[in-house]
Amino acid sequence: MNSVTLVGRITKDPERRVSRNGTTCTLFQLAVYRGVKSSQGDQITDFVPCSAWSVTAEYLCKYAKKGDMIACKGKIQTRTAQNQDGTTVFIVEVVCEELQILNPKPQERAYE
C-alpha cells in the first residue's frame, strides 16, 4: 500500500504550471515538524517535495499561500530527471491527491 498523509506549512507560494500534455500542475514543498526536538532544543523539521495535479493543483494555487498549514493525502512517487549539466538525479516526492487548507491567514484571504 502506498499512502501518505502529511500536515505542514507551505514554504513558498504555489505557482501554477501546465505540463506538456496540458494538465495543470504545481510543485511545492511542505515543512513538516517531526514532533521532537534536537539536543539543542530546536524543532526538527523535514522539507518534503510535493506535487499536485489538475483540480487539486488549481485549488492549491488559488487559495494557498506561503506559511499556510495544509493537510495533504497522497502517495510517494519516485522518478529520475536530467539536470542542466546532464547529470541524472533521483527524485522522491509526494503526489497529493487530496488537500485541505487548515488555517489560512484571514487578513491575506480574499475568497472570490
PDB file of C-alpha atoms in Angstrom:
ATOM      1  CA  MET A   1       0.000   0.000   0.000  1.00  0.00           C
ATOM      2  CA  ASN A   2       1.402   3.387  -1.000  1.00  0.00           C
ATOM      3  CA  SER A   3      -0.328   6.030   1.123  1.00  0.00           C
ATOM      4  CA  VAL A   4       0.973   9.057   2.985  1.00  0.00           C
ATOM      5  CA  THR A   5      -0.675  11.849   4.976  1.00  0.00           C
ATOM      6  CA  LEU A   6       1.275  14.979   5.862  1.00  0.00           C
ATOM      7  CA  VAL A   7       0.426  18.128   7.770  1.00  0.00           C
ATOM      8  CA  GLY A   8       2.803  21.033   7.355  1.00  0.00           C
ATOM      9  CA  ARG A   9       3.372  24.581   6.164  1.00  0.00           C
ATOM     10  CA  ILE A  10       3.924  25.562   2.544  1.00  0.00           C
ATOM     11  CA  THR A  11       7.415  27.066   2.171  1.00  0.00           C
ATOM     12  CA  LYS A  12       6.559  29.420  -0.741  1.00  0.00           C
ATOM     13  CA  ASP A  13       3.539  30.497  -2.765  1.00  0.00           C
ATOM     14  CA  PRO A  14       2.436  27.716  -5.142  1.00  0.00           C
ATOM     15  CA  GLU A  15       2.929  28.522  -8.827  1.00  0.00           C
ATOM     16  CA  ARG A  16       0.549  27.227 -11.471  1.00  0.00           C
ATOM     17  CA  ARG A  17       2.245  25.375 -14.335  1.00  0.00           C
ATOM     18  CA  VAL A  18       0.970  23.470 -17.338  1.00  0.00           C
ATOM     19  CA  SER A  19       2.510  20.129 -18.299  1.00  0.00           C
ATOM     20  CA  ARG A  20       3.369  19.141 -21.870  1.00  0.00           C
ATOM     21  CA  ASN A  21       0.002  17.426 -22.266  1.00  0.00           C
ATOM     22  CA  GLY A  22      -1.907  20.492 -20.993  1.00  0.00           C
ATOM     23  CA  THR A  23      -2.611  19.360 -17.420  1.00  0.00           C
ATOM     24  CA  THR A  24      -2.357  21.955 -14.657  1.00  0.00           C
ATOM     25  CA  CYS A  25       0.249  21.140 -12.023  1.00  0.00           C
ATOM     26  CA  THR A  26       2.222  22.726  -9.229  1.00  0.00           C
ATOM     27  CA  LEU A  27       5.357  21.687  -7.376  1.00  0.00           C
ATOM     28  CA  PHE A  28       5.700  22.806  -3.773  1.00  0.00           C
ATOM     29  CA  GLN A  29       7.466  21.959  -0.548  1.00  0.00           C
ATOM     30  CA  LEU A  30       5.954  21.242   2.860  1.00  0.00           C
ATOM     31  CA  ALA A  31       7.805  21.954   6.090  1.00  0.00           C
ATOM     32  CA  VAL A  32       6.709  19.097   8.367  1.00  0.00           C
ATOM     33  CA  TYR A  33       7.604  19.195  12.063  1.00  0.00           C
ATOM     34  CA  ARG A  34       8.728  15.764  13.301  1.00  0.00           C
ATOM     35  CA  GLY A  35       7.308  16.240  16.795  1.00  0.00           C
ATOM     36  CA  VAL A  36      10.692  16.031  18.514  1.00  0.00           C
ATOM     37  CA  LYS A  37      13.445  18.467  19.361  1.00  0.00           C
ATOM     38  CA  SER A  38      17.188  18.244  18.834  1.00  0.00           C
ATOM     39  CA  SER A  39      19.621  18.032  21.743  1.00  0.00           C
ATOM     40  CA  GLN A  40      19.963  21.841  21.482  1.00  0.00           C
ATOM     41  CA  GLY A  41      16.182  22.253  21.896  1.00  0.00           C
ATOM     42  CA  ASP A  42      15.451  23.170  18.263  1.00  0.00           C
ATOM     43  CA  GLN A  43      12.461  21.733  16.427  1.00  0.00           C
ATOM     44  CA  ILE A  44      13.391  19.150  13.819  1.00  0.00           C
ATOM     45  CA  THR A  45      11.635  19.824  10.522  1.00  0.00           C
ATOM     46  CA  ASP A  46      11.630  17.873   7.276  1.00  0.00           C
ATOM     47  CA  PHE A  47      11.154  19.667   3.957  1.00  0.00           C
ATOM     48  CA  VAL A  48       9.135  17.330   1.754  1.00  0.00           C
ATOM     49  CA  PRO A  49       8.835  17.900  -2.013  1.00  0.00           C
ATOM     50  CA  CYS A  50       5.249  17.544  -3.224  1.00  0.00           C
ATOM     51  CA  SER A  51       3.242  17.893  -6.407  1.00  0.00           C
ATOM     52  CA  ALA A  52      -0.426  18.401  -7.154  1.00  0.00           C
ATOM     53  CA  TRP A  53      -2.229  17.943 -10.455  1.00  0.00           C
ATOM     54  CA  SER A  54      -5.418  19.041 -12.188  1.00  0.00           C
ATOM     55  CA  VAL A  55      -8.209  20.260  -9.865  1.00  0.00           C
ATOM     56  CA  THR A  56      -6.053  19.760  -6.763  1.00  0.00           C
ATOM     57  CA  ALA A  57      -3.336  21.988  -8.254  1.00  0.00           C
ATOM     58  CA  GLU A  58      -5.879  24.657  -9.244  1.00  0.00           C
ATOM     59  CA  TYR A  59      -7.289  24.699  -5.699  1.00  0.00           C
ATOM     60  CA  LEU A  60      -3.853  24.963  -4.120  1.00  0.00           C
ATOM     61  CA  CYS A  61      -2.685  27.750  -6.440  1.00  0.00           C
ATOM     62  CA  LYS A  62      -5.885  29.744  -5.969  1.00  0.00           C
ATOM     63  CA  TYR A  63      -6.256  29.556  -2.185  1.00  0.00           C
ATOM     64  CA  ALA A  64      -2.920  28.652  -0.548  1.00  0.00           C
ATOM     65  CA  LYS A  65      -0.059  30.997   0.273  1.00  0.00           C
ATOM     66  CA  LYS A  66       3.379  30.686   1.842  1.00  0.00           C
ATOM     67  CA  GLY A  67       3.092  29.768   5.514  1.00  0.00           C
ATOM     68  CA  ASP A  68      -0.366  28.195   5.296  1.00  0.00           C
ATOM     69  CA  MET A  69      -0.843  24.950   7.193  1.00  0.00           C
ATOM     70  CA  ILE A  70      -2.215  22.251   4.919  1.00  0.00           C
ATOM     71  CA  ALA A  71      -3.072  18.578   5.159  1.00  0.00           C
ATOM     72  CA  CYS A  72      -2.030  16.523   2.150  1.00  0.00           C
ATOM     73  CA  LYS A  73      -3.099  12.958   1.437  1.00  0.00           C
ATOM     74  CA  GLY A  74      -1.435  11.134  -1.432  1.00  0.00           C
ATOM     75  CA  LYS A  75       1.240   8.677  -2.478  1.00  0.00           C
ATOM     76  CA  ILE A  76       5.016   8.595  -2.695  1.00  0.00           C
ATOM     77  CA  GLN A  77       6.410   8.601  -6.200  1.00  0.00           C
ATOM     78  CA  THR A  78       9.959   8.295  -7.487  1.00  0.00           C
ATOM     79  CA  ARG A  79      11.328   9.443 -10.816  1.00  0.00           C
ATOM     80  CA  THR A  80      14.552  10.468 -12.492  1.00  0.00           C
ATOM     81  CA  ALA A  81      15.332  13.720 -14.261  1.00  0.00           C
ATOM     82  CA  GLN A  82      18.283  15.320 -16.010  1.00  0.00           C
ATOM     83  CA  ASN A  83      19.993  18.396 -14.541  1.00  0.00           C
ATOM     84  CA  GLN A  84      21.127  21.202 -16.843  1.00  0.00           C
ATOM     85  CA  ASP A  85      24.621  19.717 -16.793  1.00  0.00           C
ATOM     86  CA  GLY A  86      23.284  16.347 -17.987  1.00  0.00           C
ATOM     87  CA  THR A  87      23.545  14.560 -14.642  1.00  0.00           C
ATOM     88  CA  THR A  88      20.691  12.192 -13.831  1.00  0.00           C
ATOM     89  CA  VAL A  89      19.083  12.829 -10.436  1.00  0.00           C
ATOM     90  CA  PHE A  90      16.720  10.599  -8.445  1.00  0.00           C
ATOM     91  CA  ILE A  91      13.630  12.419  -7.121  1.00  0.00           C
ATOM     92  CA  VAL A  92      11.257  11.294  -4.364  1.00  0.00           C
ATOM     93  CA  GLU A  93       8.073  13.333  -3.942  1.00  0.00           C
ATOM     94  CA  VAL A  94       4.561  13.101  -2.547  1.00  0.00           C
ATOM     95  CA  VAL A  95       1.841  13.319  -5.191  1.00  0.00           C
ATOM     96  CA  CYS A  96      -1.063  14.974  -3.357  1.00  0.00           C
ATOM     97  CA  GLU A  97      -4.460  13.635  -4.289  1.00  0.00           C
ATOM     98  CA  GLU A  98      -6.411  15.456  -1.574  1.00  0.00           C
ATOM     99  CA  LEU A  99      -5.598  18.783   0.094  1.00  0.00           C
ATOM    100  CA  GLN A 100      -7.148  20.809   2.834  1.00  0.00           C
ATOM    101  CA  ILE A 101      -6.053  24.261   3.976  1.00  0.00           C
ATOM    102  CA  LEU A 102      -6.151  24.112   7.763  1.00  0.00           C
ATOM    103  CA  ASN A 103      -5.554  27.682   8.865  1.00  0.00           C
ATOM    104  CA  PRO A 104      -5.388  30.315   6.149  1.00  0.00           C
ATOM    105  CA  LYS A 105      -4.389  33.733   7.387  1.00  0.00           C
ATOM    106  CA  PRO A 106      -7.696  35.687   7.314  1.00  0.00           C
ATOM    107  CA  GLN A 107      -6.080  39.099   6.711  1.00  0.00           C
ATOM    108  CA  GLU A 108      -4.484  37.849   3.471  1.00  0.00           C
ATOM    109  CA  ARG A 109      -7.515  35.952   2.091  1.00  0.00           C
ATOM    110  CA  ALA A 110      -9.865  37.329  -0.494  1.00  0.00           C
ATOM    111  CA  TYR A 111     -12.087  34.408  -1.463  1.00  0.00           C
ATOM    112  CA  GLU A 112     -13.896  35.328  -4.611  1.00  0.00           C
TER     113      GLU A 112
END
